[in-house]
């Protein structure tokens, strides 16, 4: 059995780069840029007033100017003033060509159309956002690999950009196995449980912008193998839930291998999620997740989430990690690294009650996974432990 870090190294080694595609900026939230973007125009595109006040050519021998014009924001006229002239101006207005300074209206007095300035701190160039001070035309605006968050989308819009080249999101097919499973909303008979992994995994993918398709399989070899064939024909990633262990009704591993998928690893020395399977068929990835819901979701965050981020070339592909002191003792059987559902205030980390691989309630409250070392038997309060922040 391989270790968590060996398994994660294999995820890195076998990641495949996603193809670029062009989409509208308005649809690009959370996509990752597939090319550098240079500024097509300077920002700001002209000398802009930063305040409401008066524009003029600063002349230290003079503290009185004749007001000859009024320039609202958006006024596109080309205006020239004489040395002793000023113009009323507003935040965002274009500063006249030969004016070098704007004074805030709070520091002025106006009498009979004469402007008197009263600001000892005013310097030439004051209160003007000069053309291109934020970014010059042709300079790098955002680099390849940048995640398009709301600020990035706003910034590209200020540059007048309407389309962006981004990495394609993978097509994901989720296959749910388990004869005992009943869809929520239907009647539950004794011995059956409600099926939860499909909605849970769909939600986890949707947080990454990805809308997976979902199919439900009966626990038999033929149905499993055929569903995997079909999924491999239609998707870039195939995610199986359940049926990957060694029970009499576990048909997933054979079904995957019968489809010509190369096994990269099967079984990781971790708790939960020991029977995790990862394989590849050319550029397509296949993950066999354990059926226990908390195990399946842990494997999603630790292996599938980084696999997808790596395909976008993200430097931070895995969950953000830090080390924090433990708030109470942990005891464990040595042999497998354990991912514990935990909460952190970023000063300490506290494992939650309810760590079984089927228990989702604690996961719902968790904002982090705490990873214990495989060989530990007791970790004491105050010791530093590895914390993986949930996205
Ligand atoms: P398996 O990995 O198929 O052996 O399933 C392990 C445990 O997880 C069993 O108790 C299953 O009933 C449960 N389980 C499997 N798939 C799901 C699912 N989609 N939703 C909820 N529980 C599941
Ligand atoms: Mg099963």
Coordinates of C-alpha atoms and ligand atoms in Angstrom, one line a residue:
X1 CA 0.0 0.0 0.0
X2 CA 1.3 3.4 -0.9
X3 CA 1.4 6.5 1.5
X4 CA -0.7 9.6 1.1
X5 CA 2.3 11.6 -0.2
X6 CA 3.2 8.9 -2.7
X7 CA -0.3 8.8 -3.9
X8 CA -0.4 12.6 -4.2
X9 CA 2.9 12.5 -6.1
X10 CA 1.3 10.1 -8.6
X11 CA -1.6 12.5 -9.0
X12 CA 0.9 15.2 -10.0
X13 CA 2.8 12.9 -12.3
X14 CA -0.2 11.7 -14.2
X15 CA -2.1 15.0 -14.5
X16 CA -3.0 16.0 -18.0
X17 CA -3.1 19.7 -19.2
X18 CA -6.5 20.9 -20.1
X19 CA -7.1 22.5 -23.6
X20 CA -7.6 26.3 -23.9
X21 CA -10.9 27.7 -25.2
X22 CA -12.3 31.2 -25.7
X23 CA -15.3 32.3 -23.7
X24 CA -17.1 35.6 -22.9
X25 CA -15.7 37.5 -19.9
X26 CA -19.3 37.6 -18.5
X27 CA -19.3 33.8 -18.2
X28 CA -15.7 33.4 -17.0
X29 CA -16.1 33.5 -13.2
X30 CA -13.7 31.0 -11.5
X31 CA -12.1 29.9 -14.8
X32 CA -8.3 29.9 -15.1
X33 CA -6.6 32.0 -17.7
X34 CA -4.8 29.9 -20.4
X35 CA -2.7 32.8 -21.7
X36 CA -1.1 36.1 -20.5
X37 CA -3.3 39.1 -21.1
X38 CA -1.6 42.4 -22.0
X39 CA -3.4 45.7 -21.6
X40 CA -4.9 46.9 -24.9
X41 CA -5.3 50.4 -23.4
X42 CA -3.7 52.4 -20.6
X43 CA -5.6 52.6 -17.3
X44 CA -6.7 55.3 -16.7
X45 CA -7.0 56.0 -20.4
X46 CA -6.6 59.8 -19.9
X47 CA -5.5 62.2 -17.1
X48 CA -8.4 61.9 -14.7
X49 CA -9.5 64.0 -11.8
X50 CA -9.4 62.1 -8.5
X51 CA -11.7 64.6 -6.7
X52 CA -14.4 67.2 -7.1
X53 CA -12.7 70.6 -7.4
X54 CA -11.0 72.8 -9.9
X55 CA -8.3 72.1 -12.6
X56 CA -5.6 74.7 -13.5
X57 CA -2.0 75.0 -14.3
X58 CA -0.2 75.4 -11.0
X59 CA 1.6 78.7 -10.7
X60 CA 3.0 79.2 -7.2
X61 CA 3.1 83.0 -7.6
X62 CA -0.6 83.0 -8.2
X63 CA -3.5 82.1 -5.9
X64 CA -6.4 83.3 -7.9
X65 CA -7.7 82.0 -11.2
X66 CA -10.7 82.9 -13.4
X67 CA -13.2 80.0 -13.8
X68 CA -14.0 79.6 -17.5
X69 CA -15.4 76.1 -17.9
X70 CA -17.2 73.2 -16.2
X71 CA -16.2 69.7 -17.1
X72 CA -18.6 66.9 -16.0
X73 CA -17.3 63.2 -16.0
X74 CA -17.7 61.8 -19.5
X75 CA -17.2 65.2 -21.2
X76 CA -15.0 64.3 -24.3
X77 CA -14.2 67.9 -25.4
X78 CA -10.5 68.8 -25.9
X79 CA -10.1 71.8 -23.6
X80 CA -7.1 74.2 -23.2
X81 CA -6.9 76.8 -20.5
X82 CA -4.8 79.9 -20.3
X83 CA -2.3 80.3 -17.4
X84 CA -4.7 82.3 -15.2
X85 CA -7.7 80.2 -15.9
X86 CA -9.4 77.3 -14.0
X87 CA -12.2 74.8 -14.8
X88 CA -14.8 73.3 -12.4
X89 CA -14.1 69.6 -12.5
X90 CA -15.5 66.4 -10.9
X91 CA -14.2 62.9 -9.9
X92 CA -13.5 61.0 -13.1
X93 CA -13.6 64.0 -15.4
X94 CA -10.9 64.5 -18.0
X95 CA -8.3 67.1 -16.9
X96 CA -7.7 69.7 -19.6
X97 CA -4.5 69.1 -21.7
X98 CA -2.5 71.9 -20.2
X99 CA -3.6 71.6 -16.6
X100 CA -1.3 69.9 -14.2
X101 CA -3.1 70.1 -10.9
X102 CA -6.6 69.8 -9.4
X103 CA -7.6 71.3 -6.1
X104 CA -10.3 69.8 -3.9
X105 CA -13.3 72.1 -3.6
X106 CA -13.0 72.0 0.2
X107 CA -9.7 74.0 -0.1
X108 CA -11.1 76.8 -2.3
X109 CA -13.1 80.0 -2.1
X110 CA -15.0 81.3 -5.1
X111 CA -16.1 85.0 -5.4
X112 CA -17.4 86.5 -8.7
X113 CA -16.2 83.6 -10.7
X114 CA -12.7 84.0 -9.3
X115 CA -11.1 80.9 -7.7
X116 CA -9.0 81.5 -4.6
X117 CA -6.9 78.5 -3.5
X118 CA -6.2 77.8 0.1
X119 CA -4.2 74.6 0.4
X120 CA -0.6 74.8 1.7
X121 CA -0.1 71.1 0.9
X122 CA -1.1 71.3 -2.7
X123 CA 1.7 70.3 -5.1
X124 CA 1.9 70.3 -8.9
X125 CA 0.2 67.1 -10.1
X126 CA -2.0 66.9 -7.1
X127 CA -5.3 65.0 -7.3
X128 CA -4.7 63.8 -10.8
X129 CA -4.7 60.1 -11.7
X130 CA -2.3 60.3 -14.7
X131 CA -2.9 58.3 -17.9
X132 CA -1.6 54.8 -17.5
X133 CA -0.5 55.1 -13.9
X134 CA -2.4 51.8 -13.0
X135 CA -1.2 50.0 -16.1
X136 CA 0.4 51.1 -19.4
X137 CA -0.8 49.9 -22.8
X138 CA 1.1 46.6 -23.6
X139 CA 2.0 45.8 -20.0
X140 CA 1.0 42.5 -18.5
X141 CA -2.5 42.8 -17.1
X142 CA -3.1 39.2 -15.8
X143 CA -0.8 36.2 -16.3
X144 CA -1.6 32.7 -17.4
X145 CA -2.8 30.6 -14.5
X146 CA -4.7 33.4 -12.8
X147 CA -8.1 32.3 -11.4
X148 CA -10.7 34.7 -12.6
X149 CA -12.3 35.9 -9.4
X150 CA -14.7 38.9 -9.3
X151 CA -11.8 41.4 -9.0
X152 CA -10.0 39.9 -12.0
X153 CA -13.3 40.0 -14.1
X154 CA -13.7 43.7 -13.1
X155 CA -10.1 44.5 -13.9
X156 CA -10.4 42.9 -17.4
X157 CA -13.7 44.8 -18.0
X158 CA -11.9 48.1 -17.2
X159 CA -9.5 47.2 -20.0
X160 CA -12.5 46.8 -22.4
X161 CA -11.9 43.0 -22.8
X162 CA -14.9 41.0 -23.7
X163 CA -13.5 37.5 -24.3
X164 CA -10.8 35.4 -22.5
X165 CA -8.8 32.4 -23.3
X166 CA -9.3 29.9 -20.4
X167 CA -8.7 26.3 -19.6
X168 CA -11.6 24.0 -20.6
X169 CA -13.5 22.4 -17.7
X170 CA -13.4 18.6 -17.7
X171 CA -16.5 16.7 -18.6
X172 CA -17.2 14.5 -15.6
X173 CA -19.3 11.4 -15.4
X174 CA -20.3 10.2 -11.9
X175 CA -21.3 6.5 -11.6
X176 CA -23.1 5.5 -8.4
X177 CA -23.0 1.8 -7.4
X178 CA -25.0 0.2 -4.6
X179 CA -28.2 -1.9 -4.7
X180 CA -29.1 -0.7 -1.1
X181 CA -29.4 2.9 -2.2
X182 CA -32.7 4.8 -2.6
X183 CA -33.1 8.3 -4.0
X184 CA -34.2 10.8 -1.4
X185 CA -37.9 11.5 -1.9
X186 CA -38.7 7.8 -2.4
X187 CA -39.8 5.3 0.2
X188 CA -37.1 3.7 2.3
X189 CA -37.5 0.1 3.2
X190 CA -35.8 -1.6 6.1
X191 CA -32.3 -2.4 5.0
X192 CA -32.0 0.4 2.5
X193 CA -30.4 3.8 2.9
X194 CA -30.8 7.1 1.1
X195 CA -28.2 7.7 -1.6
X196 CA -26.1 10.8 -0.8
X197 CA -22.9 10.6 -2.7
X198 CA -24.3 11.8 -6.0
X199 CA -25.6 15.1 -4.7
X200 CA -22.6 15.6 -2.4
X201 CA -20.0 15.0 -5.2
X202 CA -22.1 17.0 -7.7
X203 CA -22.0 19.9 -5.2
X204 CA -18.2 19.5 -4.8
X205 CA -17.7 19.6 -8.5
X206 CA -20.1 22.5 -8.9
X207 CA -18.0 24.6 -6.5
X208 CA -15.3 24.1 -9.2
X209 CA -17.6 25.3 -11.9
X210 CA -18.0 21.7 -13.2
X211 CA -21.5 20.2 -13.9
X212 CA -21.1 16.4 -13.8
X213 CA -23.6 13.9 -15.3
X214 CA -24.8 11.2 -12.9
X215 CA -25.8 7.5 -13.5
X216 CA -26.9 4.9 -11.1
X217 CA -25.7 1.3 -11.6
X218 CA -26.8 -2.1 -10.3
X219 CA -24.2 -4.2 -8.5
X220 CA -23.3 -6.6 -11.2
X221 CA -20.2 -7.0 -13.4
X222 CA -21.8 -6.4 -16.8
X223 CA -23.8 -3.3 -15.8
X224 CA -20.7 -1.9 -14.1
X225 CA -18.3 -2.6 -17.0
X226 CA -20.7 -1.3 -19.6
X227 CA -21.4 1.9 -17.7
X228 CA -17.7 2.6 -17.4
X229 CA -17.3 2.0 -21.2
X230 CA -20.1 4.5 -21.9
X231 CA -18.7 7.0 -19.4
X232 CA -15.2 6.8 -20.9
X233 CA -16.7 7.5 -24.4
X234 CA -18.4 10.6 -23.2
X235 CA -16.3 12.2 -20.4
X236 CA -12.8 13.3 -19.5
X237 CA -13.1 12.0 -16.0
X238 CA -15.0 9.1 -14.7
X239 CA -15.8 9.0 -10.9
X240 CA -17.2 5.8 -9.4
X241 CA -18.8 5.8 -6.0
X242 CA -18.7 2.5 -4.0
X243 CA -18.0 -1.1 -5.1
X244 CA -14.2 -0.6 -5.0
X245 CA -13.5 -2.7 -1.9
X246 CA -13.0 -6.5 -1.7
X247 CA -16.7 -7.6 -1.0
X248 CA -18.6 -10.0 -3.1
X249 CA -20.6 -7.2 -4.6
X250 CA -17.7 -4.9 -5.5
X251 CA -17.3 -4.9 -9.3
X252 CA -15.7 -1.6 -9.9
X253 CA -12.0 -2.4 -10.1
X254 CA -12.5 -5.3 -12.6
X255 CA -14.9 -3.1 -14.6
X256 CA -12.3 -0.3 -14.8
X257 CA -9.5 -2.7 -15.8
X258 CA -11.7 -4.5 -18.4
X259 CA -12.0 -1.1 -20.1
X260 CA -8.3 -0.8 -20.7
X261 CA -7.7 1.7 -18.0
X262 CA -4.1 1.6 -16.6
X263 CA -4.1 1.3 -12.8
X264 CA -1.8 4.0 -11.3
X265 CA -2.6 3.1 -7.7
X266 CA -5.2 1.1 -5.7
X267 CA -5.3 1.4 -1.9
X268 CA -3.6 4.2 0.0
X269 CA -2.5 3.9 3.7
X270 CA -5.0 6.5 4.9
X271 CA -8.2 6.6 7.0
X272 CA -10.8 7.1 5.7
X273 CA -10.5 6.1 2.0
X274 CA -8.1 3.2 2.0
X275 CA -9.6 1.5 -1.1
X276 CA -9.2 4.6 -3.3
X277 CA -8.4 3.7 -7.0
X278 CA -6.8 6.0 -9.6
X279 CA -6.2 5.0 -13.2
X280 CA -5.8 6.6 -16.6
X281 CA -6.8 5.7 -20.1
X282 CA -4.8 8.1 -22.4
X283 CA -5.8 11.6 -21.1
X284 CA -8.9 10.4 -19.2
X285 CA -8.8 9.9 -15.5
X286 CA -10.8 7.3 -13.6
X287 CA -11.2 7.5 -9.8
X288 CA -12.9 4.7 -7.8
X289 CA -14.1 6.3 -4.6
X290 CA -15.1 4.3 -1.5
X291 CA -18.8 4.3 -1.0
X292 CA -18.7 5.6 2.6
X293 CA -19.7 9.3 2.2
X294 CA -17.1 10.9 4.4
X295 CA -14.4 8.8 2.8
X296 CA -15.6 9.7 -0.7
X297 CA -15.5 13.4 0.0
X298 CA -12.1 13.3 1.7
X299 CA -10.7 11.5 -1.4
X300 CA -12.4 14.2 -3.6
X301 CA -10.6 17.0 -1.8
X302 CA -7.2 15.3 -1.4
X303 CA -7.0 13.7 -4.9
X304 CA -9.7 14.8 -7.4
X305 CA -9.6 18.5 -6.5
X306 CA -5.8 18.8 -7.1
X307 CA -6.0 16.6 -10.2
X308 CA -8.4 19.1 -11.8
X309 CA -6.4 22.2 -10.6
X310 CA -3.2 20.6 -12.0
X311 CA -4.9 20.4 -15.4
X312 CA -5.3 24.2 -15.3
X313 CA -1.6 24.6 -14.4
X314 CA -2.4 26.0 -10.9
X315 CA 0.6 26.3 -8.7
X316 CA -1.6 25.9 -5.6
X317 CA -3.4 22.7 -6.8
X318 CA -3.8 21.0 -3.5
X319 CA -5.8 22.3 -0.5
X320 CA -4.0 25.2 1.2
X321 CA -1.8 23.8 4.0
X322 CA -0.5 25.1 7.2
X323 CA 0.8 23.8 10.5
X324 CA -1.1 24.7 13.7
X325 CA -1.0 23.6 17.3
X326 CA -3.5 20.9 18.3
X327 CA -6.1 22.0 20.9
X328 CA -6.5 18.5 22.5
X329 CA -4.7 15.1 22.5
X330 CA -5.4 12.6 19.6
X331 CA -4.8 8.9 20.0
X332 CA -4.7 6.5 16.9
X333 CA -3.7 3.1 15.8
X334 CA -0.4 3.4 13.9
X335 CA -0.2 2.3 10.3
X336 CA -2.4 4.7 8.4
X337 CA -2.4 8.5 8.1
X338 CA -5.7 9.9 9.2
X339 CA -7.7 12.8 7.8
X340 CA -9.8 14.2 10.7
X341 CA -12.7 16.5 10.1
X342 CA -11.7 19.6 12.1
X343 CA -12.4 23.3 12.7
X344 CA -9.7 25.9 12.9
X345 CA -9.7 29.6 13.9
X346 CA -6.2 29.7 12.3
X347 CA -4.6 29.8 15.7
X348 CA -5.3 26.2 16.8
X349 CA -6.9 23.2 15.2
X350 CA -9.7 21.1 16.9
X351 CA -10.7 17.7 15.6
X352 CA -14.5 17.2 15.7
X353 CA -16.6 14.4 17.3
X354 CA -17.7 11.8 14.7
X355 CA -14.8 10.7 12.6
X356 CA -16.2 7.5 11.1
X357 CA -16.0 7.1 7.4
X358 CA -19.7 7.2 6.9
X359 CA -20.3 10.3 9.2
X360 CA -21.0 13.5 7.3
X361 CA -22.4 15.6 10.1
X362 CA -18.9 16.5 11.4
X363 CA -17.8 17.2 7.8
X364 CA -20.6 19.6 7.4
X365 CA -19.2 21.7 10.3
X366 CA -15.5 21.3 9.3
X367 CA -13.5 24.0 7.7
X368 CA -10.3 21.9 7.6
X369 CA -8.9 18.3 7.5
X370 CA -6.2 17.5 10.0
X371 CA -3.7 15.0 8.6
X372 CA -2.0 12.8 11.3
X373 CA 1.3 11.0 10.5
X374 CA 0.9 7.3 9.8
X375 CA 3.2 6.2 12.5
X376 CA 1.8 8.3 15.4
X377 CA 0.1 6.7 18.3
X378 CA -0.5 9.8 20.4
X379 CA -0.3 13.4 19.4
X380 CA -0.3 15.8 22.3
X381 CA -2.2 19.1 22.8
X382 CA 0.1 21.9 21.6
X383 CA 2.0 19.8 19.0
X384 CA 2.1 21.2 15.5
X385 CA 0.0 19.2 13.0
X386 CA -0.7 19.5 9.3
X387 CA -3.9 21.3 8.4
X388 CA -5.5 21.2 5.0
X389 CA -8.0 24.0 4.6
X390 CA -11.3 23.1 2.9
X391 CA -12.2 25.4 0.0
Ligands
LIG1 P1 -19.1 0.2 -0.7 O1 -17.9 1.1 -0.9 O2 -19.9 0.1 -1.9 O3 -18.7 -1.1 0.0 O4 -20.0 1.0 0.3 C1 -19.5 1.3 1.6 C2 -20.6 1.9 2.5 O5 -21.0 3.1 1.9 C3 -21.9 1.1 2.6 O6 -22.4 1.1 3.9 C4 -22.8 1.7 1.6 O7 -24.1 1.4 1.8 C5 -22.4 3.1 1.7 N1 -22.6 3.8 0.4 C6 -22.2 3.4 -0.8 N2 -22.5 4.2 -1.7 C7 -23.3 5.2 -1.1 C8 -23.9 6.4 -1.6 N3 -23.9 6.7 -2.9 N4 -24.6 7.1 -0.7 C9 -24.6 6.8 0.6 N5 -24.0 5.7 1.1 C10 -23.3 4.9 0.3
LIG2 MG1 -21.4 -1.2 -2.5

